[in-house]
Amino acid sequence: MFYFDFAGTLSRWDVFAHAAAFTVGLSIASTLLGLLIGVAGAAARLSRFRAARAVAFFYVELIRNTPFLVQAYVVYFGFPSLGLRLNAITAAVIALSLYAGAYVTEIVRAGIESIDKGQVEAARALGLSPTQTFRHVVLKPALASVYPALTSQFILIMLASSVVSTISVPELTGAANDIQGLTFRSLEAFLVVAALYLVLTAAFKGVFSAIGHNAFTFKNAAR
Amino acid sequence: MFQTFSWHHVGFLAQAGLWTLLLSTVALFGGAIFGALLMLARISIFPALRGAAAAYIYVVQGIPLLVLLFIAYFGVAFAGFDVPPLVSAGVAFTLYAAAFLGEIWRGSIESVGKGQWEGAAALGLDWPGTMRHVVVPQAIRAAIPPTVGFFVQLVKNTALSSVIGFVELTRAGQIVANATFQPLSVYLTVGAMYFVICSCLSYLSRRLDERMRGQGTRAKAATAQPAALAAAIQ
């Protein structure tokens, strides 16, 4: 008969806890770097210069139309041929940031384009200074409109980060792989890890919606 | 000793690309069947059914696909079946696609105005009749662009099935990279093949979406003849 035996898996809870912390750290680092790339990418996408627009367009299309696994392989296995030897963690952060950057580029671009030019003109006509206009009329609504997309992008990055276990990064899925090698209870190890990912996504969703509710109070008033 | 990366290998990769397309298509059709059931459960009048479908979607969208793949792979073995990797990968991708397609299609169904339901009820149509002749024909128009867009995600994500030993494009790339010791050229070639498939599909999805939006006013006029629309779709 088939039976579950979680004993060996659950007794290694400290390994899971470390790996979960690693996954969270990896996701935060990659999302922040991705945010930098994304803001630069959005600026390039909306720039006056045709070359900058073209480069940003091809970057976004290239990343969005190839699997993340292949991107990670190119960085980790391919770059050494160019003389750029990276350890697994650096390669993972680079690949994840480039991946996040492409999606963030599109999100930020949509956010900036969502601000009507008339809003800025109206603010100026009402006597707001350019700094005040930017802060209250452009930045806050733009952030508020991209905030939900950015936070769900963070969750997607966290889920995508499981893929870097294939280039030997010791994050959550990698930990499950190691532990199933020790306990021979493969299904149990992956069920535990799946539950941990669910807890992480639920926790981050909760935190993000609490932050969003407090940071963009003007939106609550409008509803 | 080592082979040199050549057209011969590119041919091998292209052949593996067909397996990628086959797995994506299996996932699309399997996911379509279960996704349609999920969509029906999500809009049903039974709270338990709605809750179960919502929970399923929450779980599948809240764990990494790679972990889902491992669970399907080891779960099938755990249940005592000895099946080829194509089957366990097909099972995992079907479970995955169902969750996403179920949500996409629920959105399309709900995008059909309430007045359509009321109008159909006033004309004496029962629930299946309303769905079949009024709601679904209109919802399909809204559903096609995001469904094609999701197919792009599926094609990309099938790369993960290489991890459980299914020889598709990415796994073939690993094999060639190990034989030639030229990982950069091999993985760039693999990436280019995905790019060709996915950017064509992305373009198609965008065009369909634009056409849908552009026809907004005409679409409203066309809803007067759902039967004609239904015929056009069949």
Short mmCIF file of C-alpha atoms in Angstrom, two decimals:
data_model
loop_
_atom_site.label_atom_id
_atom_site.label_comp_id
_atom_site.label_asym_id
_atom_site.label_seq_id
_atom_site.Cartn_x
_atom_site.Cartn_y
_atom_site.Cartn_z
CA MET A 1 0.00 0.00 0.00
CA PHE A 2 1.01 3.61 -0.40
CA TYR A 3 1.52 5.60 2.73
CA PHE A 4 2.84 9.04 3.56
CA ASP A 5 5.83 9.42 5.85
CA PHE A 6 6.59 13.04 6.61
CA ALA A 7 8.83 12.31 9.64
CA GLY A 8 12.21 12.53 7.89
CA THR A 9 11.11 15.54 5.87
CA LEU A 10 9.61 17.54 8.71
CA SER A 11 12.53 16.85 11.07
CA ARG A 12 14.66 18.88 8.64
CA TRP A 13 12.49 21.97 9.15
CA ASP A 14 15.56 24.17 9.76
CA VAL A 15 16.81 23.43 6.22
CA PHE A 16 13.43 24.47 4.84
CA ALA A 17 13.40 27.63 6.97
CA HIS A 18 16.85 28.69 5.75
CA ALA A 19 15.93 27.93 2.15
CA ALA A 20 12.65 29.85 2.44
CA ALA A 21 14.54 32.87 3.78
CA PHE A 22 16.96 32.49 0.86
CA THR A 23 14.07 32.43 -1.63
CA VAL A 24 12.60 35.59 -0.10
CA GLY A 25 15.99 37.38 -0.12
CA LEU A 26 16.67 36.30 -3.71
CA SER A 27 13.22 37.52 -4.80
CA ILE A 28 13.55 40.89 -3.06
CA ALA A 29 17.05 41.52 -4.45
CA SER A 30 16.01 40.55 -7.98
CA THR A 31 12.81 42.59 -7.85
CA LEU A 32 14.65 45.71 -6.64
CA LEU A 33 17.28 45.34 -9.38
CA GLY A 34 14.49 44.58 -11.83
CA LEU A 35 12.75 47.78 -10.72
CA LEU A 36 15.88 49.80 -11.55
CA ILE A 37 16.17 48.11 -14.95
CA GLY A 38 12.44 48.53 -15.49
CA VAL A 39 12.40 52.28 -14.76
CA ALA A 40 15.38 52.78 -17.09
CA GLY A 41 13.66 50.56 -19.66
CA ALA A 42 10.41 52.52 -19.43
CA ALA A 43 12.33 55.79 -19.81
CA ALA A 44 14.03 54.34 -22.90
CA ARG A 45 10.72 53.05 -24.31
CA LEU A 46 9.24 56.58 -24.03
CA SER A 47 12.38 58.47 -25.07
CA ARG A 48 12.78 60.79 -28.05
CA PHE A 49 15.64 58.70 -29.38
CA ARG A 50 14.69 56.00 -31.82
CA ALA A 51 17.74 53.86 -30.93
CA ALA A 52 16.89 53.86 -27.20
CA ARG A 53 13.29 52.92 -28.02
CA ALA A 54 14.42 50.08 -30.29
CA VAL A 55 16.90 48.66 -27.75
CA ALA A 56 14.32 48.68 -24.96
CA PHE A 57 11.70 47.13 -27.27
CA PHE A 58 13.98 44.26 -28.30
CA TYR A 59 15.08 43.66 -24.71
CA VAL A 60 11.47 43.34 -23.56
CA GLU A 61 10.46 41.13 -26.50
CA LEU A 62 13.53 38.91 -26.12
CA ILE A 63 12.93 38.26 -22.42
CA ARG A 64 9.18 37.85 -22.71
CA ASN A 65 9.33 35.40 -25.62
CA THR A 66 11.92 32.94 -24.29
CA PRO A 67 11.69 30.59 -21.28
CA PHE A 68 13.30 31.79 -18.07
CA LEU A 69 15.05 28.42 -17.76
CA VAL A 70 16.89 29.03 -21.05
CA GLN A 71 17.80 32.57 -19.94
CA ALA A 72 19.27 31.17 -16.72
CA TYR A 73 21.23 28.57 -18.73
CA VAL A 74 22.61 31.26 -21.06
CA VAL A 75 23.82 33.32 -18.09
CA TYR A 76 25.19 30.44 -16.04
CA PHE A 77 26.50 28.03 -18.71
CA GLY A 78 26.89 30.41 -21.65
CA PHE A 79 28.56 33.51 -20.21
CA PRO A 80 31.75 31.64 -19.15
CA SER A 81 32.47 31.17 -22.90
CA LEU A 82 32.67 34.97 -23.08
CA GLY A 83 35.13 34.95 -20.19
CA LEU A 84 32.49 35.90 -17.62
CA ARG A 85 32.55 33.17 -14.99
CA LEU A 86 29.78 33.62 -12.42
CA ASN A 87 28.91 31.61 -9.34
CA ALA A 88 25.43 30.15 -9.28
CA ILE A 89 23.91 32.76 -6.97
CA THR A 90 25.27 35.74 -8.93
CA ALA A 91 24.07 34.15 -12.16
CA ALA A 92 20.63 33.59 -10.61
CA VAL A 93 20.35 37.21 -9.45
CA ILE A 94 21.43 38.50 -12.88
CA ALA A 95 19.02 36.23 -14.75
CA LEU A 96 16.10 36.96 -12.41
CA SER A 97 16.74 40.73 -12.50
CA LEU A 98 16.89 40.81 -16.29
CA TYR A 99 13.69 38.75 -16.37
CA ALA A 100 11.92 41.00 -13.85
CA GLY A 101 13.22 44.13 -15.60
CA ALA A 102 11.43 43.31 -18.85
CA TYR A 103 8.04 42.90 -17.17
CA VAL A 104 8.59 45.96 -14.93
CA THR A 105 9.45 48.03 -18.04
CA GLU A 106 6.00 47.36 -19.45
CA ILE A 107 4.27 47.96 -16.08
CA VAL A 108 6.01 51.30 -15.44
CA ARG A 109 5.47 52.43 -19.01
CA ALA A 110 1.74 51.76 -18.67
CA GLY A 111 1.73 53.64 -15.35
CA ILE A 112 3.34 56.75 -16.82
CA GLU A 113 1.10 56.64 -19.88
CA SER A 114 -1.94 56.44 -17.59
CA ILE A 115 -1.37 60.04 -16.40
CA ASP A 116 -3.37 62.39 -18.59
CA LYS A 117 -1.42 65.39 -19.85
CA GLY A 118 -4.42 67.57 -18.96
CA GLN A 119 -3.94 66.69 -15.28
CA VAL A 120 -0.47 68.21 -15.32
CA GLU A 121 -1.70 71.29 -17.18
CA ALA A 122 -4.57 71.70 -14.71
CA ALA A 123 -2.22 71.41 -11.73
CA ARG A 124 0.07 74.05 -13.21
CA ALA A 125 -2.92 76.31 -13.91
CA LEU A 126 -4.01 75.95 -10.27
CA GLY A 127 -0.62 77.33 -9.23
CA LEU A 128 1.17 74.13 -8.13
CA SER A 129 4.93 74.30 -8.60
CA PRO A 130 6.54 71.77 -10.99
CA THR A 131 7.83 69.76 -8.00
CA GLN A 132 4.42 69.75 -6.33
CA THR A 133 2.81 68.78 -9.62
CA PHE A 134 5.21 65.90 -10.10
CA ARG A 135 4.77 64.69 -6.53
CA HIS A 136 1.02 64.94 -6.12
CA VAL A 137 -0.30 64.72 -9.66
CA VAL A 138 2.15 62.50 -11.54
CA LEU A 139 4.11 60.32 -9.12
CA LYS A 140 1.43 59.34 -6.60
CA PRO A 141 -1.29 58.32 -9.07
CA ALA A 142 1.29 56.63 -11.30
CA LEU A 143 2.61 54.62 -8.35
CA ALA A 144 -0.92 53.84 -7.21
CA SER A 145 -1.85 52.58 -10.66
CA VAL A 146 1.22 50.36 -11.08
CA TYR A 147 1.36 49.18 -7.44
CA PRO A 148 -0.97 46.15 -7.83
CA ALA A 149 0.83 45.01 -10.99
CA LEU A 150 4.25 45.44 -9.36
CA THR A 151 3.30 43.44 -6.29
CA SER A 152 1.87 40.58 -8.30
CA GLN A 153 5.05 40.72 -10.38
CA PHE A 154 7.00 40.22 -7.14
CA ILE A 155 4.96 37.09 -6.39
CA LEU A 156 5.61 35.82 -9.94
CA ILE A 157 9.35 36.43 -9.50
CA MET A 158 9.27 34.49 -6.25
CA LEU A 159 7.58 31.56 -8.00
CA ALA A 160 9.96 31.83 -10.97
CA SER A 161 12.94 31.78 -8.61
CA SER A 162 12.25 28.07 -8.06
CA VAL A 163 13.72 27.53 -11.53
CA VAL A 164 17.24 28.55 -10.43
CA SER A 165 17.37 25.37 -8.34
CA THR A 166 18.35 23.77 -11.68
CA ILE A 167 21.59 25.79 -11.68
CA SER A 168 22.34 24.61 -8.12
CA VAL A 169 21.16 27.64 -6.16
CA PRO A 170 20.20 26.51 -2.62
CA GLU A 171 16.71 28.03 -2.49
CA LEU A 172 13.44 26.40 -1.45
CA THR A 173 12.97 24.02 -4.40
CA GLY A 174 16.68 23.14 -4.25
CA ALA A 175 16.25 22.27 -0.57
CA ALA A 176 13.40 19.92 -1.43
CA ASN A 177 15.64 18.27 -4.00
CA ASP A 178 18.42 17.80 -1.44
CA ILE A 179 16.09 16.48 1.24
CA GLN A 180 14.37 13.98 -1.06
CA GLY A 181 17.84 12.66 -1.84
CA LEU A 182 18.37 12.01 1.87
CA THR A 183 14.95 10.68 2.85
CA PHE A 184 13.83 9.02 -0.43
CA ARG A 185 10.38 10.48 0.33
CA SER A 186 10.23 12.67 -2.80
CA LEU A 187 6.52 13.41 -2.85
CA GLU A 188 6.51 14.44 0.81
CA ALA A 189 9.42 16.85 0.33
CA PHE A 190 7.72 18.59 -2.60
CA LEU A 191 4.33 18.71 -0.87
CA VAL A 192 5.95 20.46 2.11
CA VAL A 193 7.71 22.92 -0.18
CA ALA A 194 4.49 23.58 -2.09
CA ALA A 195 2.77 24.41 1.21
CA LEU A 196 5.65 26.74 2.13
CA TYR A 197 5.35 28.57 -1.20
CA LEU A 198 1.62 28.96 -0.61
CA VAL A 199 2.28 30.43 2.84
CA LEU A 200 4.84 32.82 1.37
CA THR A 201 2.52 33.99 -1.42
CA ALA A 202 -0.39 34.44 1.00
CA ALA A 203 1.80 36.35 3.48
CA PHE A 204 3.21 38.68 0.83
CA LYS A 205 -0.21 39.28 -0.71
CA GLY A 206 -1.49 40.29 2.74
CA VAL A 207 1.44 42.59 3.46
CA PHE A 208 1.23 44.23 0.03
CA SER A 209 -2.49 44.91 0.27
CA ALA A 210 -2.04 46.39 3.78
CA ILE A 211 0.74 48.67 2.49
CA GLY A 212 -1.29 49.64 -0.56
CA HIS A 213 -4.30 50.45 1.59
CA ASN A 214 -2.28 52.78 3.80
CA ALA A 215 0.02 54.31 1.21
CA PHE A 216 -2.65 55.33 -1.29
CA THR A 217 -5.32 56.70 1.03
CA PHE A 218 -6.65 59.06 -1.66
CA LYS A 219 -7.83 56.03 -3.61
CA ASN A 220 -9.85 54.74 -0.65
CA ALA A 221 -11.56 58.13 -0.34
CA ALA A 222 -12.53 58.07 -4.00
CA ARG A 223 -14.36 54.77 -3.60
CA MET B 1 36.33 13.64 -28.89
CA PHE B 2 33.86 16.48 -28.83
CA GLN B 3 31.50 17.19 -31.65
CA THR B 4 31.33 20.68 -33.17
CA PHE B 5 27.99 22.46 -33.07
CA SER B 6 26.66 22.12 -36.61
CA TRP B 7 23.50 22.20 -38.75
CA HIS B 8 23.09 18.55 -37.87
CA HIS B 9 22.53 19.59 -34.25
CA VAL B 10 20.21 22.42 -35.27
CA GLY B 11 18.08 19.81 -37.02
CA PHE B 12 18.02 17.72 -33.85
CA LEU B 13 16.96 20.80 -31.86
CA ALA B 14 14.22 21.64 -34.37
CA GLN B 15 12.91 18.10 -34.05
CA ALA B 16 12.84 18.47 -30.27
CA GLY B 17 10.97 21.73 -30.81
CA LEU B 18 8.14 19.64 -32.26
CA TRP B 19 7.94 17.78 -28.93
CA THR B 20 7.72 21.16 -27.19
CA LEU B 21 4.79 22.07 -29.45
CA LEU B 22 3.17 18.67 -28.88
CA LEU B 23 3.37 18.99 -25.09
CA SER B 24 2.05 22.57 -25.25
CA THR B 25 -0.87 21.44 -27.40
CA VAL B 26 -1.67 18.52 -25.10
CA ALA B 27 -1.61 20.95 -22.16
CA LEU B 28 -3.83 23.40 -24.03
CA PHE B 29 -6.48 20.80 -24.83
CA GLY B 30 -6.31 19.05 -21.44
CA GLY B 31 -6.36 22.44 -19.73
CA ALA B 32 -9.27 23.55 -21.90
CA ILE B 33 -11.44 20.63 -20.79
CA PHE B 34 -10.70 20.99 -17.07
CA GLY B 35 -10.56 24.79 -17.33
CA ALA B 36 -14.09 24.83 -18.77
CA LEU B 37 -15.29 22.66 -15.87
CA LEU B 38 -13.53 24.97 -13.40
CA MET B 39 -15.12 28.01 -15.06
CA LEU B 40 -18.57 26.39 -14.74
CA ALA B 41 -17.86 25.60 -11.08
CA ARG B 42 -16.73 29.18 -10.47
CA ILE B 43 -19.98 30.66 -11.83
CA SER B 44 -22.29 27.99 -10.38
CA ILE B 45 -24.98 28.72 -7.82
CA PHE B 46 -23.52 26.22 -5.32
CA PRO B 47 -21.19 27.92 -2.82
CA ALA B 48 -19.30 24.68 -2.11
CA LEU B 49 -18.51 24.20 -5.81
CA ARG B 50 -17.46 27.85 -6.17
CA GLY B 51 -15.25 27.58 -3.08
CA ALA B 52 -13.59 24.36 -4.22
CA ALA B 53 -12.80 25.78 -7.67
CA ALA B 54 -11.48 29.03 -6.17
CA ALA B 55 -9.28 27.07 -3.74
CA TYR B 56 -7.89 24.92 -6.56
CA ILE B 57 -7.03 28.00 -8.61
CA TYR B 58 -5.48 29.72 -5.58
CA VAL B 59 -3.24 26.74 -4.86
CA VAL B 60 -2.07 26.18 -8.44
CA GLN B 61 -1.38 29.89 -8.97
CA GLY B 62 0.38 30.13 -5.60
CA ILE B 63 3.02 27.44 -6.06
CA PRO B 64 5.81 27.35 -8.66
CA LEU B 65 5.10 25.32 -11.78
CA LEU B 66 8.39 23.47 -11.21
CA VAL B 67 7.12 22.23 -7.82
CA LEU B 68 3.79 21.24 -9.37
CA LEU B 69 5.74 19.33 -12.00
CA PHE B 70 7.72 17.44 -9.36
CA ILE B 71 4.54 16.67 -7.42
CA ALA B 72 2.90 15.25 -10.55
CA TYR B 73 6.06 13.33 -11.47
CA PHE B 74 6.57 11.76 -8.03
CA GLY B 75 2.85 11.59 -7.32
CA VAL B 76 2.19 9.45 -10.39
CA ALA B 77 5.00 7.12 -9.31
CA PHE B 78 3.69 7.17 -5.73
CA ALA B 79 0.28 6.04 -6.93
CA GLY B 80 2.01 3.05 -8.48
CA PHE B 81 1.95 3.99 -12.17
CA ASP B 82 4.99 3.64 -14.38
CA VAL B 83 4.40 6.10 -17.21
CA PRO B 84 6.67 7.87 -19.71
CA PRO B 85 7.71 11.47 -18.86
CA LEU B 86 5.36 12.82 -21.55
CA VAL B 87 2.39 11.56 -19.53
CA SER B 88 3.49 12.97 -16.16
CA ALA B 89 4.46 16.27 -17.81
CA GLY B 90 1.12 16.28 -19.63
CA VAL B 91 -0.72 15.75 -16.33
CA ALA B 92 1.17 18.57 -14.59
CA PHE B 93 0.71 21.03 -17.45
CA THR B 94 -2.98 20.14 -17.74
CA LEU B 95 -3.49 20.88 -14.03
CA TYR B 96 -1.57 24.14 -14.46
CA ALA B 97 -3.31 25.28 -17.66
CA ALA B 98 -6.76 24.45 -16.24
CA ALA B 99 -6.30 26.89 -13.36
CA PHE B 100 -5.30 29.76 -15.64
CA LEU B 101 -7.76 29.06 -18.46
CA GLY B 102 -10.56 28.67 -15.91
CA GLU B 103 -9.87 32.18 -14.61
CA ILE B 104 -9.43 33.71 -18.08
CA TRP B 105 -12.69 32.22 -19.30
CA ARG B 106 -14.63 33.15 -16.18
CA GLY B 107 -13.57 36.73 -16.89
CA SER B 108 -14.81 36.42 -20.49
CA ILE B 109 -18.15 34.96 -19.39
CA GLU B 110 -18.60 37.72 -16.82
CA SER B 111 -17.74 40.36 -19.43
CA VAL B 112 -21.02 39.52 -21.17
CA GLY B 113 -23.56 42.03 -19.91
CA LYS B 114 -26.24 41.11 -17.40
CA GLY B 115 -28.84 42.41 -19.85
CA GLN B 116 -28.01 39.52 -22.17
CA TRP B 117 -28.95 37.02 -19.44
CA GLU B 118 -32.14 38.92 -18.68
CA GLY B 119 -33.01 39.21 -22.34
CA ALA B 120 -32.50 35.47 -22.85
CA ALA B 121 -34.61 34.70 -19.78
CA ALA B 122 -37.34 37.00 -21.06
CA LEU B 123 -37.29 35.10 -24.37
CA GLY B 124 -37.85 31.88 -22.43
CA LEU B 125 -34.39 30.34 -22.81
CA ASP B 126 -33.29 28.03 -20.01
CA TRP B 127 -29.75 28.10 -18.52
CA PRO B 128 -28.08 25.72 -21.02
CA GLY B 129 -29.84 27.47 -23.88
CA THR B 130 -28.73 30.89 -22.65
CA MET B 131 -25.15 29.72 -22.27
CA ARG B 132 -25.08 27.96 -25.63
CA HIS B 133 -26.86 30.46 -27.83
CA VAL B 134 -26.29 33.82 -26.12
CA VAL B 135 -23.44 33.99 -23.60
CA VAL B 136 -20.74 31.63 -24.88
CA PRO B 137 -20.80 32.88 -28.50
CA GLN B 138 -20.14 36.39 -27.21
CA ALA B 139 -17.66 35.33 -24.53
CA ILE B 140 -15.54 33.37 -27.02
CA ARG B 141 -14.70 36.61 -28.85
CA ALA B 142 -13.35 38.10 -25.64
CA ALA B 143 -11.59 34.88 -24.67
CA ILE B 144 -9.55 34.19 -27.82
CA PRO B 145 -6.77 36.85 -27.47
CA PRO B 146 -5.90 36.05 -23.82
CA THR B 147 -6.11 32.32 -24.56
CA VAL B 148 -3.55 32.66 -27.37
CA GLY B 149 -1.48 34.80 -24.97
CA PHE B 150 -1.62 32.05 -22.39
CA PHE B 151 -0.52 29.52 -25.01
CA VAL B 152 2.72 31.55 -25.28
CA GLN B 153 3.19 31.06 -21.53
CA LEU B 154 2.58 27.34 -21.98
CA VAL B 155 5.16 27.01 -24.77
CA LYS B 156 7.74 28.83 -22.63
CA ASN B 157 6.90 26.89 -19.49
CA THR B 158 7.18 23.48 -21.13
CA ALA B 159 10.94 24.16 -20.93
CA LEU B 160 10.62 23.11 -17.29
CA SER B 161 9.59 19.57 -18.28
CA SER B 162 13.24 19.04 -19.24
CA VAL B 163 13.88 18.79 -15.49
CA ILE B 164 11.79 15.60 -15.19
CA GLY B 165 13.47 14.03 -18.19
CA PHE B 166 11.13 14.83 -21.07
CA VAL B 167 13.26 15.43 -24.16
CA GLU B 168 11.86 18.66 -25.57
CA LEU B 169 13.70 21.69 -26.93
CA THR B 170 15.51 22.67 -23.72
CA ARG B 171 16.50 19.11 -22.80
CA ALA B 172 17.75 18.60 -26.36
CA GLY B 173 19.78 21.79 -25.87
CA GLN B 174 21.35 20.32 -22.73
CA ILE B 175 22.24 17.14 -24.60
CA VAL B 176 23.81 19.05 -27.50
CA ALA B 177 25.61 21.44 -25.11
CA ASN B 178 27.11 18.49 -23.26
CA ALA B 179 28.21 16.83 -26.51
CA THR B 180 29.70 19.93 -28.13
CA PHE B 181 30.92 21.87 -25.11
CA GLN B 182 29.60 25.07 -26.75
CA PRO B 183 26.79 25.98 -24.33
CA LEU B 184 26.57 29.63 -25.36
CA SER B 185 25.89 28.96 -29.06
CA VAL B 186 23.60 26.04 -28.25
CA TYR B 187 21.44 27.84 -25.68
CA LEU B 188 21.27 30.97 -27.83
CA THR B 189 20.03 28.78 -30.69
CA VAL B 190 17.49 27.17 -28.37
CA GLY B 191 16.41 30.62 -27.19
CA ALA B 192 16.07 31.80 -30.80
CA MET B 193 13.78 28.85 -31.59
CA TYR B 194 11.53 29.66 -28.64
CA PHE B 195 11.63 33.31 -29.68
CA VAL B 196 10.40 32.53 -33.19
CA ILE B 197 7.51 30.39 -31.91
CA CYS B 198 6.51 32.70 -29.07
CA SER B 199 6.86 36.05 -30.80
CA CYS B 200 4.66 34.83 -33.68
CA LEU B 201 2.02 33.73 -31.16
CA SER B 202 2.38 36.97 -29.16
CA TYR B 203 1.93 38.98 -32.35
CA LEU B 204 -1.17 36.96 -33.23
CA SER B 205 -2.60 37.52 -29.74
CA ARG B 206 -1.98 41.27 -29.97
CA ARG B 207 -3.54 41.51 -33.42
CA LEU B 208 -6.62 39.59 -32.31
CA ASP B 209 -6.88 41.85 -29.26
CA GLU B 210 -6.65 45.00 -31.39
CA ARG B 211 -9.24 43.65 -33.79
CA MET B 212 -11.53 42.84 -30.87
CA ARG B 213 -11.19 46.36 -29.44
CA GLY B 214 -11.49 47.99 -32.84
CA GLN B 215 -14.72 46.14 -33.46
CA GLY B 216 -16.17 47.21 -30.11
CA THR B 217 -19.04 49.11 -31.71
CA ARG B 218 -19.63 46.57 -34.43
CA ALA B 219 -19.44 43.74 -31.89
CA LYS B 220 -22.38 45.28 -30.07
CA ALA B 221 -24.38 45.33 -33.29
CA ALA B 222 -23.35 41.77 -34.04
CA THR B 223 -24.68 40.50 -30.71
CA ALA B 224 -28.13 40.94 -32.20
CA GLN B 225 -27.43 37.79 -34.23
CA PRO B 226 -25.84 35.33 -31.80
CA ALA B 227 -26.88 32.42 -34.01
CA ALA B 228 -24.91 33.82 -36.93
CA LEU B 229 -21.92 34.32 -34.64
CA ALA B 230 -22.17 30.82 -33.28
CA ALA B 231 -22.22 29.49 -36.83
CA ALA B 232 -19.16 31.54 -37.69
CA ILE B 233 -17.28 30.04 -34.78
CA GLN B 234 -18.15 26.44 -35.57
#
